[in-house]
Amino acid sequence: MNIEKQISEKGFIDIAPEKNINLQDEILKLKKEKNAIILAHYYVTADLQEIADFVGDSLALSQQAAKTEADIIVFLGVHFMAETAKTLSPSKKVLLPDLKAGCSLADSCPAPDFKTFVEAHPNHVVISYVNTTAAVKALTDIICTSSNAKVIVESVPKDKKIIFGPDRNLGNYINALTGREMVLWDGACHVHHEFSLERILKLKQEQPEAKIIAHPETQKPVQEVADYVGSTSGMLQFTIDNEGQIFIVATEPGVIHQMKKASPNKTFIPAPGDDPDCACNDCEYMKMHSMTKLYNCLKYEQPEIHLDEEIRLKALIPIQAMLDISAKNGL
Ligand code: 13P
Ligand code: SF4
């Protein structure tokens, strides 16, 4: 099967690497030869976080994508993150080792339905979470991430009405923080939605000194028992700054790799989901990338992200607005 066919059918290049090579060494060599940068989200596997040039949350990754001088950006994250990088850096080659690394939250908001939603709410400012396709961003006034959502919402004058999509948990959280009454799109992330309050509380009962930390994509009852609610980088920083020694982590457990690196003597417990037999708190999309896929991706410079130029130009406006507001607020 040729490479194009493999990519269109499987989403990635399925070629076994040459025998006796050290994949990590070869990746580093290729990266240097091709002037490539590897950007990774906290949710990818630990080995990939270790080989990346930069590991961060969605805001930090988009900031890196906007400023890099590399010719090639390899994104170890999900599709919308690579699209955001391509929107910001159209002259660069943006590669995603597995094109099927999607996002259930972005999927919960198809662009034609979002367009109908926007049209049904005239005179509303449209704020969309970065976990959306470029086509949804093209219908948006300002993008936000979990790190800057409060600042972005507060940048809109109080007398303006807002619609917010697609994550209703983040939307409700920001409504409560800001006192706004944003109209919310009814979407959610299947990973964050699954955390079980009952099982988290049972863990807390067993370890009363443990601090509960949660991502704002979790459901309200989980946020209500949390000692801290924030983005992945906010959660990481909290575990560094807080004097607590045990943390129950209610987000995708990939981030625990960085937490352990920063605080080797502290204990991190992944928050459980409803089903004790299911590793439901793993984001299967983030976990689709592997060292072999990364190697092939750099070697063959595929799979590549392509965007319709009209959509890209429209999507760039709200992404740039987010970066500008964030920079003004020191984020
Ligand atoms: P962050 O903004 O914390 O990186 O979250 C991204 C994400 O996909 C959460 O599920
Ligand atoms: Fe999307 Fe949820 Fe995975 Fe984040 S954890 S990338 S929101 S599916």
Coordinates of C-alpha atoms and ligand atoms in Angstrom, one line a residue:
M1 CA 0.0 0.0 0.0
N2 CA 1.5 3.4 -0.9
I3 CA 1.8 6.1 1.7
E4 CA -1.1 8.3 0.5
K5 CA -3.4 5.3 0.6
Q6 CA -2.2 4.4 4.1
I7 CA -2.8 7.9 5.3
S8 CA -6.3 8.1 3.8
E9 CA -7.3 4.7 5.1
K10 CA -5.4 4.5 8.5
G11 CA -4.6 8.1 9.2
F12 CA -0.9 7.4 9.6
I13 CA 2.1 5.9 7.8
D14 CA 2.3 2.2 8.7
I15 CA 5.8 1.3 7.8
A16 CA 8.0 -0.6 10.2
P17 CA 11.2 1.3 11.0
E18 CA 14.6 -0.1 9.7
K19 CA 16.0 -2.8 12.0
N20 CA 18.7 -1.9 14.5
I21 CA 18.0 1.8 14.5
N22 CA 17.4 3.8 17.6
L23 CA 14.2 5.6 17.0
Q24 CA 14.8 8.5 19.4
D25 CA 18.3 9.2 17.9
E26 CA 16.9 9.1 14.3
I27 CA 14.1 11.4 15.2
L28 CA 16.5 13.9 16.7
K29 CA 18.7 13.7 13.6
L30 CA 15.8 14.2 11.2
K31 CA 14.5 17.1 13.3
K32 CA 17.9 18.9 13.1
E33 CA 18.3 18.2 9.4
K34 CA 14.9 19.5 8.5
N35 CA 14.7 22.4 11.0
A36 CA 11.6 20.9 12.6
I37 CA 10.1 21.6 16.0
I38 CA 8.1 19.0 18.0
L39 CA 5.3 20.5 20.1
A40 CA 3.5 18.2 22.5
H41 CA 0.4 18.5 24.7
Y42 CA 0.5 17.2 28.3
Y43 CA -1.9 14.4 27.4
V44 CA 0.4 12.4 25.0
T45 CA 2.5 9.5 26.3
A46 CA 5.5 10.2 28.5
D47 CA 8.1 9.0 25.9
L48 CA 6.7 11.5 23.4
Q49 CA 6.6 14.4 26.0
E50 CA 10.3 13.6 26.6
I51 CA 11.4 13.9 23.0
A52 CA 9.4 17.1 22.3
D53 CA 11.0 20.5 22.2
F54 CA 8.1 22.0 24.0
V55 CA 5.3 20.5 26.2
G56 CA 2.4 22.6 27.2
D57 CA -1.3 23.3 27.3
S58 CA -3.4 24.5 24.4
L59 CA -2.7 28.2 24.9
A60 CA 1.1 27.8 25.3
L61 CA 1.2 25.5 22.2
S62 CA -0.6 28.0 20.0
Q63 CA 1.8 30.7 21.3
Q64 CA 4.8 28.5 20.4
A65 CA 3.3 27.7 17.0
A66 CA 2.8 31.5 16.3
K67 CA 6.4 32.4 17.1
T68 CA 8.5 29.4 16.0
E69 CA 11.2 29.9 13.3
A70 CA 11.2 26.2 12.4
D71 CA 10.3 25.1 8.8
I72 CA 8.3 22.1 10.0
I73 CA 6.0 21.9 13.1
V74 CA 5.3 18.3 14.2
F75 CA 2.2 18.4 16.5
L76 CA 1.9 15.7 19.1
G77 CA -1.6 16.6 20.0
V78 CA -5.1 16.5 18.4
H79 CA -6.3 17.6 15.0
F80 CA -7.7 21.0 16.1
M81 CA -4.4 21.9 17.7
A82 CA -2.5 21.2 14.5
E83 CA -5.1 23.2 12.6
T84 CA -4.5 26.1 14.9
A85 CA -0.8 25.9 14.3
K86 CA -1.4 25.9 10.5
T87 CA -3.8 28.8 10.8
L88 CA -1.1 30.8 12.6
S89 CA 1.8 29.7 10.5
P90 CA 0.6 29.0 6.9
S91 CA 4.0 29.0 5.3
K92 CA 5.2 26.2 7.6
K93 CA 4.6 22.5 7.0
V94 CA 2.4 21.3 9.9
L95 CA 2.5 17.6 10.5
L96 CA 0.3 15.4 12.7
P97 CA 1.7 11.8 13.0
D98 CA -1.9 10.3 13.2
L99 CA -4.6 12.3 11.4
K100 CA -7.3 10.4 13.2
A101 CA -6.3 12.0 16.5
G102 CA -9.5 13.9 16.8
C103 CA -11.4 15.3 19.8
S104 CA -14.9 14.3 20.9
L105 CA -15.5 17.9 22.1
A106 CA -14.7 19.4 18.7
D107 CA -16.8 16.7 17.1
S108 CA -19.8 17.7 19.4
C109 CA -19.9 21.0 17.5
P110 CA -20.3 20.6 13.7
A111 CA -19.8 23.9 11.8
P112 CA -23.2 23.9 10.0
D113 CA -25.1 23.4 13.3
F114 CA -23.0 26.0 15.0
K115 CA -23.8 28.4 12.2
T116 CA -27.5 27.9 12.8
F117 CA -26.9 28.5 16.6
V118 CA -25.0 31.7 15.8
E119 CA -27.7 33.0 13.4
A120 CA -30.3 32.3 16.1
H121 CA -28.5 34.7 18.4
P122 CA -28.0 37.9 16.6
N123 CA -26.1 40.7 18.4
H124 CA -24.2 38.2 20.5
V125 CA -20.4 38.1 20.7
V126 CA -19.3 34.6 19.7
I127 CA -16.6 33.0 21.9
S128 CA -15.4 29.5 21.1
Y129 CA -13.2 27.2 23.0
V130 CA -10.0 26.3 21.0
N131 CA -11.3 22.7 20.9
T132 CA -13.2 23.4 17.7
T133 CA -12.5 22.9 14.0
A134 CA -11.2 25.7 11.8
A135 CA -14.6 26.0 10.3
V136 CA -16.2 26.7 13.7
K137 CA -13.4 29.2 14.5
A138 CA -14.3 30.9 11.2
L139 CA -17.8 31.6 12.7
T140 CA -16.3 33.0 15.9
D141 CA -15.3 36.4 17.2
I142 CA -12.8 35.4 19.9
I143 CA -11.2 32.0 20.7
C144 CA -10.3 31.0 24.3
T145 CA -8.6 28.2 26.0
S146 CA -9.1 26.9 29.5
S147 CA -6.1 29.1 30.6
N148 CA -7.5 32.3 29.4
A149 CA -11.3 31.8 29.2
K150 CA -12.1 34.1 32.2
V151 CA -9.9 36.9 30.8
I152 CA -11.3 36.6 27.3
V153 CA -14.9 36.7 28.6
E154 CA -14.2 39.7 30.8
S155 CA -12.7 41.5 27.8
V156 CA -16.2 41.7 26.3
P157 CA -18.1 44.8 27.6
K158 CA -20.7 43.8 30.3
D159 CA -23.6 45.0 28.2
K160 CA -22.8 42.7 25.4
K161 CA -24.5 39.3 25.2
I162 CA -22.2 36.3 24.5
I163 CA -22.7 32.9 23.1
F164 CA -20.1 30.3 24.1
G165 CA -19.3 26.9 22.6
P166 CA -18.8 24.1 22.6
D167 CA -18.0 23.0 26.2
R168 CA -21.0 23.5 28.5
N169 CA -19.0 22.6 31.6
L170 CA -16.3 25.2 30.9
G171 CA -19.1 27.6 29.9
N172 CA -21.0 27.1 33.2
Y173 CA -17.8 27.4 35.2
I174 CA -17.0 30.8 33.5
N175 CA -20.5 32.0 33.9
A176 CA -20.2 31.3 37.7
L177 CA -16.8 33.0 37.9
T178 CA -17.8 36.1 36.0
G179 CA -21.5 36.5 36.7
R180 CA -22.2 36.5 33.0
E181 CA -25.1 34.6 31.5
M182 CA -23.5 33.3 28.3
V183 CA -25.7 31.2 26.1
L184 CA -24.0 27.8 26.0
W185 CA -23.6 25.2 23.2
D186 CA -24.4 21.8 24.7
G187 CA -21.1 20.0 24.1
A188 CA -18.7 18.0 26.3
C189 CA -15.5 16.0 26.3
H190 CA -16.1 12.3 26.8
V191 CA -13.0 12.0 29.0
H192 CA -13.7 14.8 31.4
H193 CA -17.4 14.1 31.6
E194 CA -16.7 10.6 32.8
F195 CA -15.1 11.3 36.2
S196 CA -17.1 9.8 39.0
L197 CA -17.9 12.1 42.0
E198 CA -18.7 9.1 44.1
R199 CA -15.4 7.3 43.4
I200 CA -13.4 10.6 43.8
L201 CA -15.0 11.1 47.2
K202 CA -14.3 7.6 48.2
L203 CA -10.6 8.1 47.4
K204 CA -10.7 11.4 49.4
Q205 CA -12.2 9.5 52.3
E206 CA -9.3 7.0 52.2
Q207 CA -6.7 9.8 51.9
P208 CA -8.3 12.8 53.6
E209 CA -5.1 14.9 53.2
A210 CA -5.2 14.6 49.4
K211 CA -6.0 17.7 47.4
I212 CA -8.5 17.3 44.5
I213 CA -7.6 19.2 41.4
A214 CA -9.9 19.4 38.3
H215 CA -10.0 20.7 34.8
P216 CA -12.9 23.0 34.0
E217 CA -14.2 20.5 31.4
T218 CA -15.3 18.2 34.3
Q219 CA -18.9 18.3 35.5
K220 CA -19.9 20.9 38.2
P221 CA -20.2 18.4 41.1
V222 CA -16.5 17.4 40.6
Q223 CA -15.5 21.0 40.4
E224 CA -17.4 21.8 43.6
V225 CA -15.3 19.3 45.6
A226 CA -12.0 20.4 44.0
D227 CA -9.4 22.4 45.9
Y228 CA -8.3 23.9 42.6
V229 CA -10.0 24.1 39.1
G230 CA -7.9 25.2 36.1
S231 CA -6.2 24.3 32.9
T232 CA -3.6 21.6 32.6
S233 CA -0.8 24.1 33.1
G234 CA -2.7 25.7 36.0
M235 CA -3.1 22.3 37.6
L236 CA 0.6 21.5 37.2
Q237 CA 1.6 24.8 38.7
F238 CA -0.8 24.3 41.6
T239 CA 0.9 20.9 42.5
I240 CA 4.2 22.7 42.5
D241 CA 3.2 25.7 44.6
N242 CA 0.8 23.9 47.0
E243 CA 2.2 22.4 50.2
G244 CA 0.0 19.3 49.8
Q245 CA 1.8 16.0 49.2
I246 CA -1.0 13.9 47.6
F247 CA -3.2 15.1 44.7
I248 CA -6.2 13.4 43.1
V249 CA -6.0 14.6 39.4
A250 CA -9.3 15.0 37.6
T251 CA -8.0 15.4 34.0
E252 CA -6.4 13.2 31.4
P253 CA -3.6 11.4 33.3
G254 CA -0.8 12.2 30.8
V255 CA -0.2 15.4 32.7
I256 CA 0.9 13.4 35.7
H257 CA 4.2 12.8 34.0
Q258 CA 5.1 16.5 34.2
M259 CA 3.7 16.7 37.8
K260 CA 6.0 13.8 38.9
K261 CA 9.0 15.4 37.2
A262 CA 8.4 18.7 38.9
S263 CA 7.6 17.2 42.3
P264 CA 9.2 13.7 42.5
N265 CA 8.3 13.3 46.2
K266 CA 4.6 14.0 45.8
T267 CA 2.0 11.4 45.0
F268 CA -0.5 11.8 42.2
I269 CA -3.6 9.7 41.9
P270 CA -5.6 9.7 38.6
A271 CA -9.2 10.4 39.4
P272 CA -11.4 7.4 38.5
G273 CA -14.3 7.3 36.1
D274 CA -17.6 5.5 36.6
D275 CA -16.6 2.2 35.2
P276 CA -13.9 0.5 37.4
D277 CA -12.8 -1.7 34.5
C278 CA -12.3 1.1 32.0
A279 CA -9.3 3.3 31.5
C280 CA -11.9 6.0 30.4
N281 CA -9.8 8.9 31.7
D282 CA -7.3 8.3 28.9
C283 CA -7.9 10.4 25.8
E284 CA -7.7 7.8 23.1
Y285 CA -7.0 10.5 20.5
M286 CA -4.0 11.9 22.3
K287 CA -2.7 8.4 22.9
M288 CA -2.9 7.5 19.1
H289 CA 0.6 9.0 18.6
S290 CA 3.6 6.8 19.0
M291 CA 7.4 7.0 18.5
T292 CA 7.2 5.0 15.3
K293 CA 4.4 7.2 13.9
L294 CA 6.5 10.3 14.8
Y295 CA 9.6 8.8 13.1
N296 CA 7.7 8.1 9.9
C297 CA 6.0 11.5 10.0
L298 CA 9.3 13.3 10.2
K299 CA 11.0 11.0 7.6
Y300 CA 8.2 11.3 5.0
E301 CA 6.9 14.7 6.0
Q302 CA 3.4 13.4 6.1
P303 CA 0.5 13.4 7.2
E304 CA 0.3 17.1 6.6
I305 CA -2.4 19.5 7.7
H306 CA -4.0 21.5 4.8
L307 CA -6.6 24.2 5.3
D308 CA -8.9 26.0 2.9
E309 CA -7.4 29.5 2.6
E310 CA -10.8 31.3 3.0
I311 CA -11.5 29.3 6.2
R312 CA -8.0 29.9 7.5
L313 CA -8.2 33.6 7.0
K314 CA -11.5 33.8 8.8
A315 CA -10.3 31.5 11.6
L316 CA -7.1 33.5 12.1
I317 CA -9.0 36.6 13.2
P318 CA -10.5 35.1 16.4
I319 CA -7.3 33.2 17.2
Q320 CA -5.2 36.4 16.8
A321 CA -7.7 38.2 19.0
M322 CA -7.2 35.6 21.7
L323 CA -3.4 35.9 21.5
D324 CA -3.5 39.7 21.6
I325 CA -5.9 39.7 24.7
S326 CA -3.8 37.1 26.4
A327 CA -0.6 39.0 25.8
K328 CA -2.2 42.3 27.1
N329 CA -3.1 40.4 30.3
G330 CA 0.3 38.9 30.8
L331 CA -0.8 35.4 29.8
Ligands
13P1 P1 -5.8 22.7 28.1 O1 -6.3 24.0 27.7 O2 -5.7 22.6 29.6 O3 -4.6 22.3 27.4 O4 -6.9 21.6 27.8 C1 -7.0 21.1 26.5 C2 -7.9 19.9 26.4 O5 -8.1 19.3 25.3 C3 -8.6 19.5 27.6 O6 -9.2 18.3 27.4
SF4_2 FE1 -10.7 16.5 23.2 FE2 -11.3 15.6 25.6 FE3 -9.2 14.5 24.3 FE4 -9.1 17.0 25.3 S1 -9.3 15.1 26.5 S2 -8.5 16.4 23.3 S3 -11.2 17.7 25.0 S4 -11.4 14.4 23.7

